[in-house]
Amino acid sequence: MKFFVDTADVAAIAELNDLGMVDGVTTNPSLILKSGRDILEVTKEICGIVSGPVSAEVVALKADDMIAEGRKLAEIAPNIAVKVPLTWDGLKTCKVLSGDGFMVNVTLCFSANQALLAAKAGATFISPFIGRLDDINLDGTDLISDIRTIYDNFNFTTEILAASIRNANHVTQCAMIGADVITAPPPSSKASPRMC
Ligand code: G3P
């Protein structure tokens, strides 16, 4: 299972990367805002530190605007994965950008059928938010399990990127179920799950 780090904290990324713990990075507009830095500048710096995929999220809501924004983000570096929300416009954007040859991370997935749509739209990664399902008294890891079954049934190559990881059990469960990737905040973060 691959480890992505969910942060825009360049120092934390560099430290974990030196340990060989970073297979990729996920960012979002809140994390970029927290870094206090320009999105293009900080994302470029992260892409220079890690060799794996670095997710950079669009903020536009309409497909045409998302596509333009996604193409601009993808110009930052070859290891950019454009992150789009799992909305109808996000799926349209995924189809176009994956057709262009860019990696696309479809985020905010809360159901197996949504994951199926994302795979059919050519997503490189699907990001189910397991902690947020737990928050509403559902079992987020059940969703990971359902998506694993569906993707394996039909040989979809979209990677399951378990997000909204909140605790060590989530990590263990994701590894046992066969999630391809988990993304979690760095250990220095107050929001960090206890990984071990
Ligand atoms: O990767 C998703 C993450 O940034 C959101 O996590 O804990 O706010 O649900 P959380």
PDB file of C-alpha atoms and ligand atoms in Angstrom:
ATOM      1  CA  MET A   1       0.000   0.000   0.000  1.00  0.00           C
ATOM      2  CA  LYS A   2       1.302   3.423  -0.933  1.00  0.00           C
ATOM      3  CA  PHE A   3       1.478   6.333   1.545  1.00  0.00           C
ATOM      4  CA  PHE A   4       0.550   9.789   0.333  1.00  0.00           C
ATOM      5  CA  VAL A   5       0.950  12.697   2.731  1.00  0.00           C
ATOM      6  CA  ASP A   6      -2.001  15.072   3.006  1.00  0.00           C
ATOM      7  CA  THR A   7      -0.404  18.474   3.482  1.00  0.00           C
ATOM      8  CA  ALA A   8       1.098  21.521   1.785  1.00  0.00           C
ATOM      9  CA  ASP A   9       3.775  21.779   4.508  1.00  0.00           C
ATOM     10  CA  VAL A  10       6.965  21.566   2.456  1.00  0.00           C
ATOM     11  CA  ALA A  11       9.268  20.939   5.444  1.00  0.00           C
ATOM     12  CA  ALA A  12       7.109  18.043   6.671  1.00  0.00           C
ATOM     13  CA  ILE A  13       6.996  16.541   3.173  1.00  0.00           C
ATOM     14  CA  ALA A  14      10.781  16.773   2.815  1.00  0.00           C
ATOM     15  CA  GLU A  15      11.348  15.128   6.216  1.00  0.00           C
ATOM     16  CA  LEU A  16       9.038  12.193   5.470  1.00  0.00           C
ATOM     17  CA  ASN A  17      10.390  11.882   1.954  1.00  0.00           C
ATOM     18  CA  ASP A  18      13.916  11.474   3.339  1.00  0.00           C
ATOM     19  CA  LEU A  19      12.565   8.558   5.409  1.00  0.00           C
ATOM     20  CA  GLY A  20      11.249   6.918   2.251  1.00  0.00           C
ATOM     21  CA  MET A  21       7.660   7.206   3.522  1.00  0.00           C
ATOM     22  CA  VAL A  22       6.244   9.418   0.789  1.00  0.00           C
ATOM     23  CA  ASP A  23       4.847   7.830  -2.354  1.00  0.00           C
ATOM     24  CA  GLY A  24       2.915  10.970  -3.236  1.00  0.00           C
ATOM     25  CA  VAL A  25       1.204  14.078  -1.842  1.00  0.00           C
ATOM     26  CA  THR A  26      -2.375  15.292  -1.702  1.00  0.00           C
ATOM     27  CA  THR A  27      -3.248  18.937  -1.237  1.00  0.00           C
ATOM     28  CA  ASN A  28      -6.507  20.841  -1.235  1.00  0.00           C
ATOM     29  CA  PRO A  29      -7.416  24.550  -1.161  1.00  0.00           C
ATOM     30  CA  SER A  30      -7.658  24.579   2.673  1.00  0.00           C
ATOM     31  CA  LEU A  31      -4.207  23.031   3.055  1.00  0.00           C
ATOM     32  CA  ILE A  32      -2.716  25.491   0.550  1.00  0.00           C
ATOM     33  CA  LEU A  33      -4.377  28.390   2.390  1.00  0.00           C
ATOM     34  CA  LYS A  34      -2.912  27.097   5.658  1.00  0.00           C
ATOM     35  CA  SER A  35       0.567  27.142   4.095  1.00  0.00           C
ATOM     36  CA  GLY A  36       0.065  30.870   3.422  1.00  0.00           C
ATOM     37  CA  ARG A  37       1.710  30.497   0.032  1.00  0.00           C
ATOM     38  CA  ASP A  38       0.776  30.900  -3.602  1.00  0.00           C
ATOM     39  CA  ILE A  39      -0.758  27.682  -4.968  1.00  0.00           C
ATOM     40  CA  LEU A  40       1.421  27.470  -8.081  1.00  0.00           C
ATOM     41  CA  GLU A  41       4.620  28.243  -6.178  1.00  0.00           C
ATOM     42  CA  VAL A  42       4.086  25.800  -3.302  1.00  0.00           C
ATOM     43  CA  THR A  43       2.809  23.043  -5.589  1.00  0.00           C
ATOM     44  CA  LYS A  44       5.850  23.404  -7.839  1.00  0.00           C
ATOM     45  CA  GLU A  45       8.145  23.131  -4.831  1.00  0.00           C
ATOM     46  CA  ILE A  46       6.370  19.959  -3.626  1.00  0.00           C
ATOM     47  CA  CYS A  47       6.618  18.435  -7.109  1.00  0.00           C
ATOM     48  CA  GLY A  48      10.361  19.023  -6.997  1.00  0.00           C
ATOM     49  CA  ILE A  49      10.705  17.148  -3.693  1.00  0.00           C
ATOM     50  CA  VAL A  50       8.668  14.012  -4.392  1.00  0.00           C
ATOM     51  CA  SER A  51       8.760  11.883  -7.493  1.00  0.00           C
ATOM     52  CA  GLY A  52       5.263  10.422  -7.030  1.00  0.00           C
ATOM     53  CA  PRO A  53       1.905  12.009  -7.853  1.00  0.00           C
ATOM     54  CA  VAL A  54       1.068  15.383  -6.286  1.00  0.00           C
ATOM     55  CA  SER A  55      -2.643  16.168  -6.245  1.00  0.00           C
ATOM     56  CA  ALA A  56      -3.561  19.805  -6.859  1.00  0.00           C
ATOM     57  CA  GLU A  57      -7.251  20.655  -6.669  1.00  0.00           C
ATOM     58  CA  VAL A  58      -9.322  22.852  -8.930  1.00  0.00           C
ATOM     59  CA  VAL A  59     -11.661  25.381  -7.323  1.00  0.00           C
ATOM     60  CA  ALA A  60     -13.887  26.086 -10.344  1.00  0.00           C
ATOM     61  CA  LEU A  61     -17.356  24.539 -10.366  1.00  0.00           C
ATOM     62  CA  LYS A  62     -18.217  24.335 -14.062  1.00  0.00           C
ATOM     63  CA  ALA A  63     -16.588  21.791 -16.354  1.00  0.00           C
ATOM     64  CA  ASP A  64     -15.154  24.289 -18.863  1.00  0.00           C
ATOM     65  CA  ASP A  65     -13.563  26.320 -16.076  1.00  0.00           C
ATOM     66  CA  MET A  66     -12.326  23.181 -14.287  1.00  0.00           C
ATOM     67  CA  ILE A  67     -10.735  21.901 -17.494  1.00  0.00           C
ATOM     68  CA  ALA A  68      -8.898  25.200 -18.067  1.00  0.00           C
ATOM     69  CA  GLU A  69      -7.773  25.328 -14.433  1.00  0.00           C
ATOM     70  CA  GLY A  70      -6.756  21.668 -14.472  1.00  0.00           C
ATOM     71  CA  ARG A  71      -4.644  22.153 -17.606  1.00  0.00           C
ATOM     72  CA  LYS A  72      -2.902  25.099 -15.945  1.00  0.00           C
ATOM     73  CA  LEU A  73      -2.184  23.009 -12.824  1.00  0.00           C
ATOM     74  CA  ALA A  74      -0.925  20.114 -14.955  1.00  0.00           C
ATOM     75  CA  GLU A  75       1.632  22.453 -16.532  1.00  0.00           C
ATOM     76  CA  ILE A  76       3.355  22.822 -13.145  1.00  0.00           C
ATOM     77  CA  ALA A  77       5.109  19.440 -13.382  1.00  0.00           C
ATOM     78  CA  PRO A  78       4.680  16.004 -14.970  1.00  0.00           C
ATOM     79  CA  ASN A  79       3.814  14.449 -11.576  1.00  0.00           C
ATOM     80  CA  ILE A  80       0.717  16.597 -11.023  1.00  0.00           C
ATOM     81  CA  ALA A  81      -2.571  14.759 -10.548  1.00  0.00           C
ATOM     82  CA  VAL A  82      -5.423  17.196 -11.101  1.00  0.00           C
ATOM     83  CA  LYS A  83      -7.936  16.791  -8.288  1.00  0.00           C
ATOM     84  CA  VAL A  84     -11.585  17.313  -9.209  1.00  0.00           C
ATOM     85  CA  PRO A  85     -14.756  16.904  -7.136  1.00  0.00           C
ATOM     86  CA  LEU A  86     -17.108  14.001  -7.745  1.00  0.00           C
ATOM     87  CA  THR A  87     -19.812  16.084  -9.372  1.00  0.00           C
ATOM     88  CA  TRP A  88     -21.198  15.765 -12.883  1.00  0.00           C
ATOM     89  CA  ASP A  89     -18.925  18.619 -14.018  1.00  0.00           C
ATOM     90  CA  GLY A  90     -16.024  16.984 -12.211  1.00  0.00           C
ATOM     91  CA  LEU A  91     -16.624  13.742 -14.101  1.00  0.00           C
ATOM     92  CA  LYS A  92     -16.750  15.623 -17.418  1.00  0.00           C
ATOM     93  CA  THR A  93     -13.464  17.271 -16.478  1.00  0.00           C
ATOM     94  CA  CYS A  94     -11.970  13.905 -15.539  1.00  0.00           C
ATOM     95  CA  LYS A  95     -12.907  12.448 -18.911  1.00  0.00           C
ATOM     96  CA  VAL A  96     -11.301  15.339 -20.813  1.00  0.00           C
ATOM     97  CA  LEU A  97      -8.125  15.644 -18.719  1.00  0.00           C
ATOM     98  CA  SER A  98      -7.499  11.891 -18.561  1.00  0.00           C
ATOM     99  CA  GLY A  99      -7.994  11.894 -22.357  1.00  0.00           C
ATOM    100  CA  ASP A 100      -5.293  14.571 -22.540  1.00  0.00           C
ATOM    101  CA  GLY A 101      -2.991  12.134 -20.731  1.00  0.00           C
ATOM    102  CA  PHE A 102      -3.034  13.852 -17.323  1.00  0.00           C
ATOM    103  CA  MET A 103      -3.458  12.031 -14.007  1.00  0.00           C
ATOM    104  CA  VAL A 104      -6.800  12.827 -12.373  1.00  0.00           C
ATOM    105  CA  ASN A 105      -7.787  12.313  -8.746  1.00  0.00           C
ATOM    106  CA  VAL A 106     -11.581  12.316  -8.317  1.00  0.00           C
ATOM    107  CA  THR A 107     -12.278  13.325  -4.744  1.00  0.00           C
ATOM    108  CA  LEU A 108     -15.151  13.505  -2.263  1.00  0.00           C
ATOM    109  CA  CYS A 109     -16.428  10.019  -3.056  1.00  0.00           C
ATOM    110  CA  PHE A 110     -19.083   8.726  -0.677  1.00  0.00           C
ATOM    111  CA  SER A 111     -20.582   5.761  -2.536  1.00  0.00           C
ATOM    112  CA  ALA A 112     -19.535   2.740  -4.575  1.00  0.00           C
ATOM    113  CA  ASN A 113     -21.593   3.856  -7.560  1.00  0.00           C
ATOM    114  CA  GLN A 114     -19.809   7.212  -7.570  1.00  0.00           C
ATOM    115  CA  ALA A 115     -16.510   5.292  -7.651  1.00  0.00           C
ATOM    116  CA  LEU A 116     -17.786   3.265 -10.598  1.00  0.00           C
ATOM    117  CA  LEU A 117     -18.627   6.469 -12.505  1.00  0.00           C
ATOM    118  CA  ALA A 118     -15.191   7.925 -11.780  1.00  0.00           C
ATOM    119  CA  ALA A 119     -13.447   4.790 -13.062  1.00  0.00           C
ATOM    120  CA  LYS A 120     -15.512   4.890 -16.250  1.00  0.00           C
ATOM    121  CA  ALA A 121     -14.546   8.567 -16.686  1.00  0.00           C
ATOM    122  CA  GLY A 122     -10.883   7.532 -16.650  1.00  0.00           C
ATOM    123  CA  ALA A 123      -9.876   8.533 -13.109  1.00  0.00           C
ATOM    124  CA  THR A 124      -6.320   7.673 -12.084  1.00  0.00           C
ATOM    125  CA  PHE A 125      -7.343   7.832  -8.415  1.00  0.00           C
ATOM    126  CA  ILE A 126     -10.667   7.708  -6.588  1.00  0.00           C
ATOM    127  CA  SER A 127     -10.694   9.294  -3.135  1.00  0.00           C
ATOM    128  CA  PRO A 128     -13.359   7.881  -0.798  1.00  0.00           C
ATOM    129  CA  PHE A 129     -13.618   9.896   2.451  1.00  0.00           C
ATOM    130  CA  ILE A 130     -13.842   7.211   5.088  1.00  0.00           C
ATOM    131  CA  GLY A 131     -13.605   9.371   8.226  1.00  0.00           C
ATOM    132  CA  ARG A 132     -16.487  11.522   7.095  1.00  0.00           C
ATOM    133  CA  LEU A 133     -18.657   8.426   6.592  1.00  0.00           C
ATOM    134  CA  ASP A 134     -17.746   7.300  10.106  1.00  0.00           C
ATOM    135  CA  ASP A 135     -18.827  10.780  11.268  1.00  0.00           C
ATOM    136  CA  ILE A 136     -22.378  10.040  10.128  1.00  0.00           C
ATOM    137  CA  ASN A 137     -22.478   6.604  11.750  1.00  0.00           C
ATOM    138  CA  LEU A 138     -21.599   4.606   8.634  1.00  0.00           C
ATOM    139  CA  ASP A 139     -18.513   2.409   8.224  1.00  0.00           C
ATOM    140  CA  GLY A 140     -16.113   4.130   5.834  1.00  0.00           C
ATOM    141  CA  THR A 141     -14.000   1.015   5.412  1.00  0.00           C
ATOM    142  CA  ASP A 142     -17.050  -0.879   4.067  1.00  0.00           C
ATOM    143  CA  LEU A 143     -16.994   1.576   1.170  1.00  0.00           C
ATOM    144  CA  ILE A 144     -13.328   0.818   0.476  1.00  0.00           C
ATOM    145  CA  SER A 145     -14.182  -2.885   0.459  1.00  0.00           C
ATOM    146  CA  ASP A 146     -17.120  -2.409  -1.949  1.00  0.00           C
ATOM    147  CA  ILE A 147     -15.036  -0.338  -4.354  1.00  0.00           C
ATOM    148  CA  ARG A 148     -12.209  -2.913  -4.236  1.00  0.00           C
ATOM    149  CA  THR A 149     -14.685  -5.656  -5.215  1.00  0.00           C
ATOM    150  CA  ILE A 150     -16.204  -3.625  -8.055  1.00  0.00           C
ATOM    151  CA  TYR A 151     -12.877  -2.503  -9.504  1.00  0.00           C
ATOM    152  CA  ASP A 152     -11.502  -6.048  -9.341  1.00  0.00           C
ATOM    153  CA  ASN A 153     -14.669  -7.504 -10.925  1.00  0.00           C
ATOM    154  CA  PHE A 154     -14.183  -5.359 -14.004  1.00  0.00           C
ATOM    155  CA  ASN A 155     -10.405  -4.875 -13.999  1.00  0.00           C
ATOM    156  CA  PHE A 156     -10.587  -1.102 -13.565  1.00  0.00           C
ATOM    157  CA  THR A 157      -7.097   0.317 -13.118  1.00  0.00           C
ATOM    158  CA  THR A 158      -8.264   3.351 -11.115  1.00  0.00           C
ATOM    159  CA  GLU A 159      -6.405   3.308  -7.806  1.00  0.00           C
ATOM    160  CA  ILE A 160      -8.345   3.494  -4.538  1.00  0.00           C
ATOM    161  CA  LEU A 161      -6.887   6.396  -2.547  1.00  0.00           C
ATOM    162  CA  ALA A 162      -8.429   6.210   0.920  1.00  0.00           C
ATOM    163  CA  ALA A 163      -8.769   9.728   2.324  1.00  0.00           C
ATOM    164  CA  SER A 164     -10.094  11.304   5.505  1.00  0.00           C
ATOM    165  CA  ILE A 165      -8.030   8.780   7.461  1.00  0.00           C
ATOM    166  CA  ARG A 166      -8.503   9.474  11.158  1.00  0.00           C
ATOM    167  CA  ASN A 167      -6.894   6.661  13.134  1.00  0.00           C
ATOM    168  CA  ALA A 168      -4.608   3.629  13.102  1.00  0.00           C
ATOM    169  CA  ASN A 169      -7.528   1.242  12.553  1.00  0.00           C
ATOM    170  CA  HIS A 170      -8.340   3.004   9.294  1.00  0.00           C
ATOM    171  CA  VAL A 171      -4.760   2.412   8.123  1.00  0.00           C
ATOM    172  CA  THR A 172      -4.789  -1.279   9.061  1.00  0.00           C
ATOM    173  CA  GLN A 173      -8.249  -1.872   7.595  1.00  0.00           C
ATOM    174  CA  CYS A 174      -7.335  -0.148   4.328  1.00  0.00           C
ATOM    175  CA  ALA A 175      -4.188  -2.270   4.042  1.00  0.00           C
ATOM    176  CA  MET A 176      -6.138  -5.475   4.729  1.00  0.00           C
ATOM    177  CA  ILE A 177      -8.906  -4.633   2.265  1.00  0.00           C
ATOM    178  CA  GLY A 178      -6.421  -3.747  -0.444  1.00  0.00           C
ATOM    179  CA  ALA A 179      -6.709   0.020  -0.831  1.00  0.00           C
ATOM    180  CA  ASP A 180      -3.956   1.038  -3.234  1.00  0.00           C
ATOM    181  CA  VAL A 181      -3.083   4.215  -1.331  1.00  0.00           C
ATOM    182  CA  ILE A 182      -3.898   6.002   1.900  1.00  0.00           C
ATOM    183  CA  THR A 183      -3.418   9.705   2.411  1.00  0.00           C
ATOM    184  CA  ALA A 184      -2.970  11.116   5.903  1.00  0.00           C
ATOM    185  CA  PRO A 185      -1.548  14.266   7.496  1.00  0.00           C
ATOM    186  CA  PRO A 186       2.092  14.221   8.606  1.00  0.00           C
ATOM    187  CA  PRO A 187       2.863  13.086  12.183  1.00  0.00           C
ATOM    188  CA  SER A 188       3.689  16.645  13.249  1.00  0.00           C
ATOM    189  CA  SER A 189       0.168  17.774  12.442  1.00  0.00           C
ATOM    190  CA  LYS A 190      -2.400  18.095  15.220  1.00  0.00           C
ATOM    191  CA  ALA A 191      -4.811  16.282  12.904  1.00  0.00           C
ATOM    192  CA  SER A 192      -2.399  13.375  12.499  1.00  0.00           C
ATOM    193  CA  PRO A 193      -3.743   9.883  12.996  1.00  0.00           C
ATOM    194  CA  ARG A 194      -1.732   7.559  15.205  1.00  0.00           C
ATOM    195  CA  MET A 195      -0.146   5.442  12.505  1.00  0.00           C
ATOM    196  CA  CYS A 196       1.534   2.971  14.815  1.00  0.00           C
TER     197      CYS A 196
HETATM  198  O1  G3P B   1      -7.745  13.908   2.383  1.00  0.00           O
HETATM  199  C1  G3P B   1      -8.945  14.387   2.883  1.00  0.00           C
HETATM  200  C2  G3P B   1      -8.716  15.213   4.095  1.00  0.00           C
HETATM  201  O2  G3P B   1      -8.000  16.368   3.790  1.00  0.00           O
HETATM  202  C3  G3P B   1      -9.982  15.512   4.826  1.00  0.00           C
HETATM  203  O3  G3P B   1      -9.908  14.845   5.998  1.00  0.00           O
HETATM  204  O4  G3P B   1     -10.288  14.513   8.374  1.00  0.00           O
HETATM  205  O5  G3P B   1     -11.126  16.617   7.275  1.00  0.00           O
HETATM  206  O6  G3P B   1     -12.238  14.443   6.836  1.00  0.00           O
HETATM  207  P1  G3P B   1     -10.954  15.126   7.181  1.00  0.00           P
END
